């Protein structure tokens, strides 16, 4: 157990190319915000010979939105993303997910890309990006590639980033009109890593679910899509789920307390079946945060609640999110 | 080993330190600048006791390599008061009983300052969110919330020059 | 908010458990004091220690830098139980910048116990404190046990040296469950204690025929429960600085809560030198909560300083602190209670299995205090208590805020509710009927309660939580709220009561001294030896001093934290400082006041009795225009060129065989999500019998903070130890979860002020108490909401769901 770091070489390139030439992901590590890397170096979990700071790379701290979608660079902080008006209005799911990270300091220092590159299945950002259908742009020395985020996470702590490659950008398509989304998380406290987190996005048209995406975090070696559950709901009619015809339902769409929201809104059998299918997809472990069986069961509850909330939001035509909150 | 003389703007003054890449910002502040108001408590970024304002933003000095802070402006708790007069936040923390053991106080006050810089009239909910990264083991936070609200009111009075009415 | 006795003038706790105004039984004289008569006491004055904390100027142990100082770090064991075959320190010693590397071969061959508070025990009781460890171990007994230590020029070098120490271990079978540890054939952890039985304690006030009483009872209820190893989690990691002075004396700087007793332990139990050879300086303390009633790293700093001849600072990381030598002691308890149909308690039995961990530390005293508090709050003709203390290969436990009371109350208060249910009684009425009151024996039975505002606490707390409207009742019977409507989200209310000591008189050495000197400008220096660890004691004592002398608050300057200057004191614990040290301060203040009045009488040509002092000015009571400043008297006393010259000083003392118990009621309202198992606390109300709030702001903040720690204890804080390796898995704030600013629910604090005749201005203790009623009141609220009981802390959503799944749904609940 240690209080200080072991010595290492340090480089601070000012071009992406310069950085790529150095970073091999093993002996040489990239440092963006450093929240994870510096801690793990103190704990001697990683001992790079060289640390390459990306902080001096120009023009990578952008958050850009247009008609097509959202794009943010490798150095865009979680705080920047959370505070961005464009994100809050156009991609409220992402803002809601980042809002569930309590510590302001962590969000100031930590980057969205760094959060993904840690490779933890407990990332709060990842399920939101899964549900939104985000793509990851990786830049290598020779080429550039773009992959769906589902292909980015490989295993606990393992991502698709190759030696001499950097994630330079995340691209998120604009959610379709008539969609609604919700992020939900269970944790020991409001400032904790998720026991389970869930991000869902639904689009509703003609009284039926036109599209559904359900992403789960912290219940498998990587975040995952509950594909079976999604297909169960796709084209299914929107029932009583979110209180259609019930004025309280629409009003509840953006309440912070799930308690208030769910009260008096009986969940349709369709949502329950989808929620159960999602739980079946989960393969959680037991650790200090929770047990495998609890996590599996909570996938069901959270997916059900999140679907109800997302549907209510879709029906209420709400497309932005309130100031970020940490309430699970 | 790459030792270098590095310059920082610390509490408004240019300061130099001899640093190596593996040195944490908190250790440079404490050991080389004798700014021991910045506290080391967890080393994992979970408690916020080491919070300083780096270019105005609340940052965890126990998880920042000093080398990445070169040239930046750092505000520590020692730089908050102007002369012998306490900053309104410091004064309200004293007056509202928001300080018990005091170990979280510097980081807590700096997080609160960052909030008030951005949002001079925060709601209770906004205060809670702004302080979510700062643990206090003694007070149960209530007195701290009161202190931030009192400071916001006092600072508003200061800036408008009008008397605040309760 | 405060509720002074003045608002409830006729209340007399002796009038048989009713709140009907009564004119009999005159309350103690001090309670007649009219609000506003005091100039300092009862005012929310800012504390003297906090401005330095707000500016970063306060010097904590880690901030201390001495010329030539070295950094010391400790090598800990990776194994829970292992023989040390060899330690090779040669590479570490050869590293440039390393001044010393020490192992068990270098430590004094005196065994000691970490509990320095134990030095306050009477000799016969101290014999039960197992002297079972050396500064560095010759055998690893838990993951984190101290094996070697290094002193070097800086932290970088010291930690590099630690990495170069080569230890050859032979792993031994280990045992982590106290029940397993007691079984024959279990690995033996200490040679001197066969069967791993570290001690057995019989409750000294057990009486009556338990079996007969239970057999004769109309109902018998039994509840088993187990508390978690809550961490004190003071934000300041442990640290100590030691320096051997040129004259051969030793100076130690540390955040220890009992400086004078630490000095004694260090001198007599570890070093074999005289107490006078040690000067112990208490640094600014970044939180204590009982952790610092033990030695932390002080002995290592002392030894490294001795060997190197240089000052040495030793510190630990948060991870090391979590894997170390202090947490609440895990106690598995059973309460059996007999009651009559009419709701009178006939017998209470408590059995405790206490897991000391690898070393004895506080596990004995904490078991004894648990039984005193748990068996001492309710009236019962038959009482039986017994604690068995067991060694395991878990980290060593110690004292944590409440010191046995939050452990016992979690079990007792649920048993009380179960008994009330059997009798079909409102648990509030059941408690009022059976709780002790003024004139009855205290938790330490030879002592008689001289005050008890428990009934007022219960009634005011119940009103604030809305007990009458919200409590659902037992099944078909009682409860204005009627049965819970069921559904996914269910609400419930629950309550808990407790008594706690204000000091240790009766069972521990209990005396305090205070020195006051009156300087020539009319200001005073007050030398006292509490441990200001954030509780605001320096402010409270200054207020008592100023009030007692008739001076202004700002005239009082406190000198503290230096055993060379202050008189003997047993330190800050047992919620004693305001009461015990406050009495010593008041005694000294009154002596100074008497001296001032005597000299003033000469000047004003009247008798001292005709005079009073206010705001630093002596005046003739009959003619307040005749005055003389205290400063003039003080200056005149010092610059007296005749034969009456003196520096006006006084030494005050408090000595007592009583401990003036305080009382408290806590009420929780919760909402349970029966699908996630999440308990949301909507509101917590605590009503505390404070006697007199010397500084109401400080007292409120103390109770808020206690509630905060109680909420964590109840719901989220969990020191999880790997059952195979013995490693602490929650060794950081990332995994050991305390509530954040976003999680804190509304807490309402009610201060009930019914002054006790023995306290300074009627004050009683409060420090530890705020934590105690939270978990049991939430547990009882959980039963009110969902008809389930949780038997272990914390009450996690996982446990709630499991209990809901196992519980037969009673007919009045329709939800699933």
PDB file of N, CA and C in Angstrom, chain A residues 1-7 39 42-44 102 186 188-193 195 257-260 262-263 287-291 294 297-298 300-302 304-305 326, chain C residues 73 76 155-156 159-160 162-163 315 317 319-320 323 488-489 671 673 675-678 680 716 718 720 729-731 734-735 737-740 742-743 796-798 801:
ATOM      1  N   UNK A   1       0.844  -1.195   0.000  1.00  0.00           N
ATOM      2  CA  UNK A   1       0.000   0.000   0.000  1.00  0.00           C
ATOM      3  C   UNK A   1       0.880   1.245   0.000  1.00  0.00           C
ATOM      4  N   UNK A   2       0.517   2.166  -0.834  1.00  0.00           N
ATOM      5  CA  UNK A   2       1.413   3.290  -1.058  1.00  0.00           C
ATOM      6  C   UNK A   2       0.678   4.610  -1.102  1.00  0.00           C
ATOM      7  N   UNK A   3       1.404   5.634  -0.724  1.00  0.00           N
ATOM      8  CA  UNK A   3       0.867   6.974  -0.698  1.00  0.00           C
ATOM      9  C   UNK A   3       1.318   7.772  -1.915  1.00  0.00           C
ATOM     10  N   UNK A   4       2.493   7.395  -2.483  1.00  0.00           N
ATOM     11  CA  UNK A   4       3.042   8.157  -3.612  1.00  0.00           C
ATOM     12  C   UNK A   4       3.265   7.243  -4.819  1.00  0.00           C
ATOM     13  N   UNK A   5       3.518   7.876  -5.950  1.00  0.00           N
ATOM     14  CA  UNK A   5       3.694   7.125  -7.203  1.00  0.00           C
ATOM     15  C   UNK A   5       5.159   6.785  -7.422  1.00  0.00           C
ATOM     16  N   UNK A   6       5.388   5.707  -8.161  1.00  0.00           N
ATOM     17  CA  UNK A   6       6.749   5.389  -8.589  1.00  0.00           C
ATOM     18  C   UNK A   6       7.120   6.295  -9.762  1.00  0.00           C
ATOM     19  N   UNK A   7       8.394   6.561  -9.945  1.00  0.00           N
ATOM     20  CA  UNK A   7       8.819   7.432 -11.043  1.00  0.00           C
ATOM     21  C   UNK A   7       8.487   6.853 -12.420  1.00  0.00           C
ATOM     22  N   UNK A  39      -4.784   7.110  -9.894  1.00  0.00           N
ATOM     23  CA  UNK A  39      -5.153   6.270  -8.764  1.00  0.00           C
ATOM     24  C   UNK A  39      -4.558   4.875  -8.914  1.00  0.00           C
ATOM     25  N   UNK A  42      -0.936   4.778  -8.211  1.00  0.00           N
ATOM     26  CA  UNK A  42      -0.609   4.814  -6.782  1.00  0.00           C
ATOM     27  C   UNK A  42      -0.803   3.436  -6.155  1.00  0.00           C
ATOM     28  N   UNK A  43      -1.854   2.772  -6.560  1.00  0.00           N
ATOM     29  CA  UNK A  43      -2.133   1.446  -6.005  1.00  0.00           C
ATOM     30  C   UNK A  43      -1.268   0.359  -6.636  1.00  0.00           C
ATOM     31  N   UNK A  44      -0.372   0.768  -7.550  1.00  0.00           N
ATOM     32  CA  UNK A  44       0.552  -0.159  -8.223  1.00  0.00           C
ATOM     33  C   UNK A  44      -0.198  -1.170  -9.091  1.00  0.00           C
ATOM     34  N   UNK A 102     -21.974  11.646  -8.927  1.00  0.00           N
ATOM     35  CA  UNK A 102     -22.172  12.703  -7.936  1.00  0.00           C
ATOM     36  C   UNK A 102     -21.092  13.775  -7.949  1.00  0.00           C
ATOM     37  N   UNK A 186     -29.052   2.145  -9.512  1.00  0.00           N
ATOM     38  CA  UNK A 186     -29.086   1.824  -8.090  1.00  0.00           C
ATOM     39  C   UNK A 186     -27.654   1.764  -7.589  1.00  0.00           C
ATOM     40  N   UNK A 188     -25.195   2.297  -3.613  1.00  0.00           N
ATOM     41  CA  UNK A 188     -25.310   2.403  -2.155  1.00  0.00           C
ATOM     42  C   UNK A 188     -25.650   3.828  -1.740  1.00  0.00           C
ATOM     43  N   UNK A 189     -24.971   4.794  -2.360  1.00  0.00           N
ATOM     44  CA  UNK A 189     -25.271   6.194  -2.079  1.00  0.00           C
ATOM     45  C   UNK A 189     -25.350   6.932  -3.416  1.00  0.00           C
ATOM     46  N   UNK A 190     -25.697   8.207  -3.351  1.00  0.00           N
ATOM     47  CA  UNK A 190     -25.796   8.991  -4.582  1.00  0.00           C
ATOM     48  C   UNK A 190     -24.436   9.291  -5.182  1.00  0.00           C
ATOM     49  N   UNK A 191     -23.402   9.014  -4.441  1.00  0.00           N
ATOM     50  CA  UNK A 191     -22.053   9.274  -4.946  1.00  0.00           C
ATOM     51  C   UNK A 191     -21.335   7.934  -4.966  1.00  0.00           C
ATOM     52  N   UNK A 192     -21.805   7.037  -5.814  1.00  0.00           N
ATOM     53  CA  UNK A 192     -21.212   5.703  -5.818  1.00  0.00           C
ATOM     54  C   UNK A 192     -21.321   5.099  -7.208  1.00  0.00           C
ATOM     55  N   UNK A 193     -20.510   4.085  -7.401  1.00  0.00           N
ATOM     56  CA  UNK A 193     -20.560   3.314  -8.639  1.00  0.00           C
ATOM     57  C   UNK A 193     -21.819   2.441  -8.614  1.00  0.00           C
ATOM     58  N   UNK A 195     -24.641  -0.349  -8.713  1.00  0.00           N
ATOM     59  CA  UNK A 195     -24.869  -1.792  -8.562  1.00  0.00           C
ATOM     60  C   UNK A 195     -25.421  -2.295  -9.894  1.00  0.00           C
ATOM     61  N   UNK A 257     -38.408  11.620  -8.395  1.00  0.00           N
ATOM     62  CA  UNK A 257     -38.646  10.452  -7.561  1.00  0.00           C
ATOM     63  C   UNK A 257     -39.390   9.372  -8.324  1.00  0.00           C
ATOM     64  N   UNK A 258     -38.780   8.221  -8.483  1.00  0.00           N
ATOM     65  CA  UNK A 258     -39.492   7.126  -9.128  1.00  0.00           C
ATOM     66  C   UNK A 258     -40.715   6.741  -8.318  1.00  0.00           C
ATOM     67  N   UNK A 259     -40.655   7.012  -7.020  1.00  0.00           N
ATOM     68  CA  UNK A 259     -41.766   6.656  -6.155  1.00  0.00           C
ATOM     69  C   UNK A 259     -43.021   7.355  -6.632  1.00  0.00           C
ATOM     70  N   UNK A 260     -42.926   8.660  -6.775  1.00  0.00           N
ATOM     71  CA  UNK A 260     -44.085   9.427  -7.163  1.00  0.00           C
ATOM     72  C   UNK A 260     -44.529   9.046  -8.560  1.00  0.00           C
ATOM     73  N   UNK A 262     -44.186   6.260 -10.279  1.00  0.00           N
ATOM     74  CA  UNK A 262     -44.775   4.958 -10.542  1.00  0.00           C
ATOM     75  C   UNK A 262     -46.112   4.774  -9.830  1.00  0.00           C
ATOM     76  N   UNK A 263     -46.313   5.558  -8.777  1.00  0.00           N
ATOM     77  CA  UNK A 263     -47.539   5.381  -8.023  1.00  0.00           C
ATOM     78  C   UNK A 263     -48.736   5.605  -8.935  1.00  0.00           C
ATOM     79  N   UNK A 287     -20.207  -8.850  -5.570  1.00  0.00           N
ATOM     80  CA  UNK A 287     -18.992  -8.178  -5.093  1.00  0.00           C
ATOM     81  C   UNK A 287     -19.370  -7.303  -3.901  1.00  0.00           C
ATOM     82  N   UNK A 288     -18.496  -6.371  -3.523  1.00  0.00           N
ATOM     83  CA  UNK A 288     -18.775  -5.577  -2.320  1.00  0.00           C
ATOM     84  C   UNK A 288     -19.973  -4.654  -2.506  1.00  0.00           C
ATOM     85  N   UNK A 289     -20.365  -4.420  -3.749  1.00  0.00           N
ATOM     86  CA  UNK A 289     -21.471  -3.482  -3.953  1.00  0.00           C
ATOM     87  C   UNK A 289     -22.829  -4.167  -3.886  1.00  0.00           C
ATOM     88  N   UNK A 290     -22.892  -5.412  -4.333  1.00  0.00           N
ATOM     89  CA  UNK A 290     -24.180  -6.100  -4.316  1.00  0.00           C
ATOM     90  C   UNK A 290     -23.986  -7.583  -4.626  1.00  0.00           C
ATOM     91  N   UNK A 291     -25.112  -8.277  -4.710  1.00  0.00           N
ATOM     92  CA  UNK A 291     -25.049  -9.701  -5.020  1.00  0.00           C
ATOM     93  C   UNK A 291     -25.538  -9.927  -6.446  1.00  0.00           C
ATOM     94  N   UNK A 294     -29.427 -10.154  -6.592  1.00  0.00           N
ATOM     95  CA  UNK A 294     -30.078  -8.847  -6.461  1.00  0.00           C
ATOM     96  C   UNK A 294     -29.938  -8.055  -7.762  1.00  0.00           C
ATOM     97  N   UNK A 297     -32.303  -9.307 -10.433  1.00  0.00           N
ATOM     98  CA  UNK A 297     -33.677  -8.889 -10.136  1.00  0.00           C
ATOM     99  C   UNK A 297     -33.852  -7.385 -10.385  1.00  0.00           C
ATOM    100  N   UNK A 298     -32.821  -6.625 -10.065  1.00  0.00           N
ATOM    101  CA  UNK A 298     -32.950  -5.171 -10.237  1.00  0.00           C
ATOM    102  C   UNK A 298     -32.935  -4.755 -11.704  1.00  0.00           C
ATOM    103  N   UNK A 300     -34.610  -6.239 -13.888  1.00  0.00           N
ATOM    104  CA  UNK A 300     -36.040  -6.303 -14.190  1.00  0.00           C
ATOM    105  C   UNK A 300     -36.758  -5.027 -13.707  1.00  0.00           C
ATOM    106  N   UNK A 301     -36.507  -4.675 -12.451  1.00  0.00           N
ATOM    107  CA  UNK A 301     -37.238  -3.529 -11.878  1.00  0.00           C
ATOM    108  C   UNK A 301     -36.844  -2.229 -12.585  1.00  0.00           C
ATOM    109  N   UNK A 302     -35.554  -2.049 -12.770  1.00  0.00           N
ATOM    110  CA  UNK A 302     -35.108  -0.788 -13.378  1.00  0.00           C
ATOM    111  C   UNK A 302     -35.537  -0.673 -14.834  1.00  0.00           C
ATOM    112  N   UNK A 304     -38.135  -2.022 -16.203  1.00  0.00           N
ATOM    113  CA  UNK A 304     -39.573  -1.761 -16.175  1.00  0.00           C
ATOM    114  C   UNK A 304     -39.826  -0.280 -15.864  1.00  0.00           C
ATOM    115  N   UNK A 305     -39.169   0.215 -14.823  1.00  0.00           N
ATOM    116  CA  UNK A 305     -39.365   1.616 -14.425  1.00  0.00           C
ATOM    117  C   UNK A 305     -38.858   2.569 -15.507  1.00  0.00           C
ATOM    118  N   UNK A 326     -28.466  13.659  -8.996  1.00  0.00           N
ATOM    119  CA  UNK A 326     -27.770  12.425  -8.655  1.00  0.00           C
ATOM    120  C   UNK A 326     -28.703  11.393  -8.070  1.00  0.00           C
TER     121      UNK A 326
ATOM    122  N   UNK C  73       7.195   4.912   7.508  1.00  0.00           N
ATOM    123  CA  UNK C  73       6.082   4.150   6.924  1.00  0.00           C
ATOM    124  C   UNK C  73       6.154   2.718   7.446  1.00  0.00           C
ATOM    125  N   UNK C  76       2.929  -3.834   6.232  1.00  0.00           N
ATOM    126  CA  UNK C  76       1.871  -4.625   6.854  1.00  0.00           C
ATOM    127  C   UNK C  76       1.810  -6.019   6.247  1.00  0.00           C
ATOM    128  N   UNK C 155       8.892  10.464   1.757  1.00  0.00           N
ATOM    129  CA  UNK C 155       7.919   9.383   1.549  1.00  0.00           C
ATOM    130  C   UNK C 155       8.331   8.502   0.373  1.00  0.00           C
ATOM    131  N   UNK C 156       8.857   9.143  -0.680  1.00  0.00           N
ATOM    132  CA  UNK C 156       9.245   8.371  -1.869  1.00  0.00           C
ATOM    133  C   UNK C 156      10.268   7.305  -1.497  1.00  0.00           C
ATOM    134  N   UNK C 159       8.831   4.546   0.994  1.00  0.00           N
ATOM    135  CA  UNK C 159       7.991   3.515   0.366  1.00  0.00           C
ATOM    136  C   UNK C 159       8.814   2.596  -0.542  1.00  0.00           C
ATOM    137  N   UNK C 160       9.856   3.157  -1.155  1.00  0.00           N
ATOM    138  CA  UNK C 160      10.749   2.319  -1.945  1.00  0.00           C
ATOM    139  C   UNK C 160      11.415   1.291  -1.020  1.00  0.00           C
ATOM    140  N   UNK C 162      10.232   0.110   1.800  1.00  0.00           N
ATOM    141  CA  UNK C 162       9.249  -0.914   2.194  1.00  0.00           C
ATOM    142  C   UNK C 162       9.189  -2.027   1.155  1.00  0.00           C
ATOM    143  N   UNK C 163       9.229  -1.608  -0.109  1.00  0.00           N
ATOM    144  CA  UNK C 163       9.154  -2.593  -1.192  1.00  0.00           C
ATOM    145  C   UNK C 163      10.377  -3.512  -1.214  1.00  0.00           C
ATOM    146  N   UNK C 315       2.793   8.111   9.107  1.00  0.00           N
ATOM    147  CA  UNK C 315       1.383   8.248   8.735  1.00  0.00           C
ATOM    148  C   UNK C 315       0.925   7.002   8.008  1.00  0.00           C
ATOM    149  N   UNK C 317      -2.038   5.469   4.968  1.00  0.00           N
ATOM    150  CA  UNK C 317      -2.962   5.827   3.897  1.00  0.00           C
ATOM    151  C   UNK C 317      -4.375   5.440   4.312  1.00  0.00           C
ATOM    152  N   UNK C 319      -6.236   3.366   2.772  1.00  0.00           N
ATOM    153  CA  UNK C 319      -6.367   1.911   2.642  1.00  0.00           C
ATOM    154  C   UNK C 319      -5.829   1.225   3.891  1.00  0.00           C
ATOM    155  N   UNK C 320      -4.698   1.730   4.392  1.00  0.00           N
ATOM    156  CA  UNK C 320      -4.119   1.128   5.592  1.00  0.00           C
ATOM    157  C   UNK C 320      -5.006   1.375   6.810  1.00  0.00           C
ATOM    158  N   UNK C 323      -7.755  -1.091   6.825  1.00  0.00           N
ATOM    159  CA  UNK C 323      -7.326  -2.460   7.098  1.00  0.00           C
ATOM    160  C   UNK C 323      -6.621  -2.557   8.444  1.00  0.00           C
ATOM    161  N   UNK C 488     -46.478  -0.751  -3.787  1.00  0.00           N
ATOM    162  CA  UNK C 488     -45.028  -0.836  -3.939  1.00  0.00           C
ATOM    163  C   UNK C 488     -44.287   0.010  -2.895  1.00  0.00           C
ATOM    164  N   UNK C 489     -44.731   1.229  -2.703  1.00  0.00           N
ATOM    165  CA  UNK C 489     -44.027   2.129  -1.786  1.00  0.00           C
ATOM    166  C   UNK C 489     -44.784   2.186  -0.473  1.00  0.00           C
ATOM    167  N   UNK C 671     -39.740   5.474   3.773  1.00  0.00           N
ATOM    168  CA  UNK C 671     -40.535   4.925   2.682  1.00  0.00           C
ATOM    169  C   UNK C 671     -39.726   3.781   2.075  1.00  0.00           C
ATOM    170  N   UNK C 673     -39.254   1.028  -0.885  1.00  0.00           N
ATOM    171  CA  UNK C 673     -39.614   0.569  -2.228  1.00  0.00           C
ATOM    172  C   UNK C 673     -39.543  -0.950  -2.180  1.00  0.00           C
ATOM    173  N   UNK C 675     -39.977  -3.099  -4.291  1.00  0.00           N
ATOM    174  CA  UNK C 675     -39.421  -3.793  -5.464  1.00  0.00           C
ATOM    175  C   UNK C 675     -37.898  -3.738  -5.490  1.00  0.00           C
ATOM    176  N   UNK C 676     -37.335  -2.639  -5.010  1.00  0.00           N
ATOM    177  CA  UNK C 676     -35.869  -2.542  -4.978  1.00  0.00           C
ATOM    178  C   UNK C 676     -35.313  -2.812  -3.588  1.00  0.00           C
ATOM    179  N   UNK C 677     -36.161  -2.745  -2.585  1.00  0.00           N
ATOM    180  CA  UNK C 677     -35.695  -2.905  -1.214  1.00  0.00           C
ATOM    181  C   UNK C 677     -35.037  -1.667  -0.636  1.00  0.00           C
ATOM    182  N   UNK C 678     -35.074  -0.586  -1.375  1.00  0.00           N
ATOM    183  CA  UNK C 678     -34.411   0.633  -0.915  1.00  0.00           C
ATOM    184  C   UNK C 678     -35.244   1.307   0.175  1.00  0.00           C
ATOM    185  N   UNK C 680     -35.865   4.641   2.063  1.00  0.00           N
ATOM    186  CA  UNK C 680     -35.600   6.071   1.971  1.00  0.00           C
ATOM    187  C   UNK C 680     -36.061   6.688   3.282  1.00  0.00           C
ATOM    188  N   UNK C 716     -25.855   2.089   4.931  1.00  0.00           N
ATOM    189  CA  UNK C 716     -24.866   1.929   3.855  1.00  0.00           C
ATOM    190  C   UNK C 716     -23.458   1.533   4.297  1.00  0.00           C
ATOM    191  N   UNK C 718     -20.467  -0.381   5.580  1.00  0.00           N
ATOM    192  CA  UNK C 718     -20.275  -1.813   5.769  1.00  0.00           C
ATOM    193  C   UNK C 718     -18.812  -2.163   5.515  1.00  0.00           C
ATOM    194  N   UNK C 720     -16.534  -4.736   4.778  1.00  0.00           N
ATOM    195  CA  UNK C 720     -16.687  -6.119   4.318  1.00  0.00           C
ATOM    196  C   UNK C 720     -15.324  -6.792   4.280  1.00  0.00           C
ATOM    197  N   UNK C 729     -12.225  -5.747   2.112  1.00  0.00           N
ATOM    198  CA  UNK C 729     -12.523  -5.480   0.700  1.00  0.00           C
ATOM    199  C   UNK C 729     -13.005  -4.056   0.478  1.00  0.00           C
ATOM    200  N   UNK C 730     -13.505  -3.443   1.525  1.00  0.00           N
ATOM    201  CA  UNK C 730     -14.002  -2.063   1.398  1.00  0.00           C
ATOM    202  C   UNK C 730     -12.988  -1.138   2.055  1.00  0.00           C
ATOM    203  N   UNK C 731     -11.834  -0.994   1.419  1.00  0.00           N
ATOM    204  CA  UNK C 731     -10.754  -0.263   2.075  1.00  0.00           C
ATOM    205  C   UNK C 731     -10.561   1.142   1.511  1.00  0.00           C
ATOM    206  N   UNK C 734     -14.366   4.688  -1.882  1.00  0.00           N
ATOM    207  CA  UNK C 734     -15.061   4.256  -3.098  1.00  0.00           C
ATOM    208  C   UNK C 734     -15.921   3.035  -2.820  1.00  0.00           C
ATOM    209  N   UNK C 735     -15.548   2.280  -1.798  1.00  0.00           N
ATOM    210  CA  UNK C 735     -16.285   1.044  -1.522  1.00  0.00           C
ATOM    211  C   UNK C 735     -16.953   1.062  -0.150  1.00  0.00           C
ATOM    212  N   UNK C 737     -19.164   3.106   1.904  1.00  0.00           N
ATOM    213  CA  UNK C 737     -19.948   4.260   1.482  1.00  0.00           C
ATOM    214  C   UNK C 737     -20.618   4.991   2.643  1.00  0.00           C
ATOM    215  N   UNK C 738     -20.155   6.207   2.839  1.00  0.00           N
ATOM    216  CA  UNK C 738     -20.797   7.126   3.775  1.00  0.00           C
ATOM    217  C   UNK C 738     -21.712   8.042   2.961  1.00  0.00           C
ATOM    218  N   UNK C 739     -22.732   8.559   3.600  1.00  0.00           N
ATOM    219  CA  UNK C 739     -23.695   9.379   2.870  1.00  0.00           C
ATOM    220  C   UNK C 739     -23.034  10.650   2.349  1.00  0.00           C
ATOM    221  N   UNK C 740     -23.391  11.008   1.132  1.00  0.00           N
ATOM    222  CA  UNK C 740     -22.901  12.251   0.552  1.00  0.00           C
ATOM    223  C   UNK C 740     -23.906  13.358   0.841  1.00  0.00           C
ATOM    224  N   UNK C 742     -25.824  14.639  -1.083  1.00  0.00           N
ATOM    225  CA  UNK C 742     -27.081  14.380  -1.788  1.00  0.00           C
ATOM    226  C   UNK C 742     -27.983  13.422  -1.024  1.00  0.00           C
ATOM    227  N   UNK C 743     -27.421  12.707  -0.071  1.00  0.00           N
ATOM    228  CA  UNK C 743     -28.169  11.636   0.584  1.00  0.00           C
ATOM    229  C   UNK C 743     -28.776  12.021   1.919  1.00  0.00           C
ATOM    230  N   UNK C 796     -29.424  -3.275   4.215  1.00  0.00           N
ATOM    231  CA  UNK C 796     -29.250  -3.006   2.787  1.00  0.00           C
ATOM    232  C   UNK C 796     -30.504  -3.391   2.010  1.00  0.00           C
ATOM    233  N   UNK C 797     -30.667  -2.861   0.806  1.00  0.00           N
ATOM    234  CA  UNK C 797     -31.798  -3.261  -0.037  1.00  0.00           C
ATOM    235  C   UNK C 797     -31.805  -4.771  -0.279  1.00  0.00           C
ATOM    236  N   UNK C 798     -30.616  -5.360  -0.386  1.00  0.00           N
ATOM    237  CA  UNK C 798     -30.530  -6.800  -0.609  1.00  0.00           C
ATOM    238  C   UNK C 798     -31.191  -7.544   0.550  1.00  0.00           C
ATOM    239  N   UNK C 801     -35.100  -6.981   0.587  1.00  0.00           N
ATOM    240  CA  UNK C 801     -35.810  -7.810  -0.397  1.00  0.00           C
ATOM    241  C   UNK C 801     -35.882  -9.265   0.061  1.00  0.00           C
TER     242      UNK C 801
END
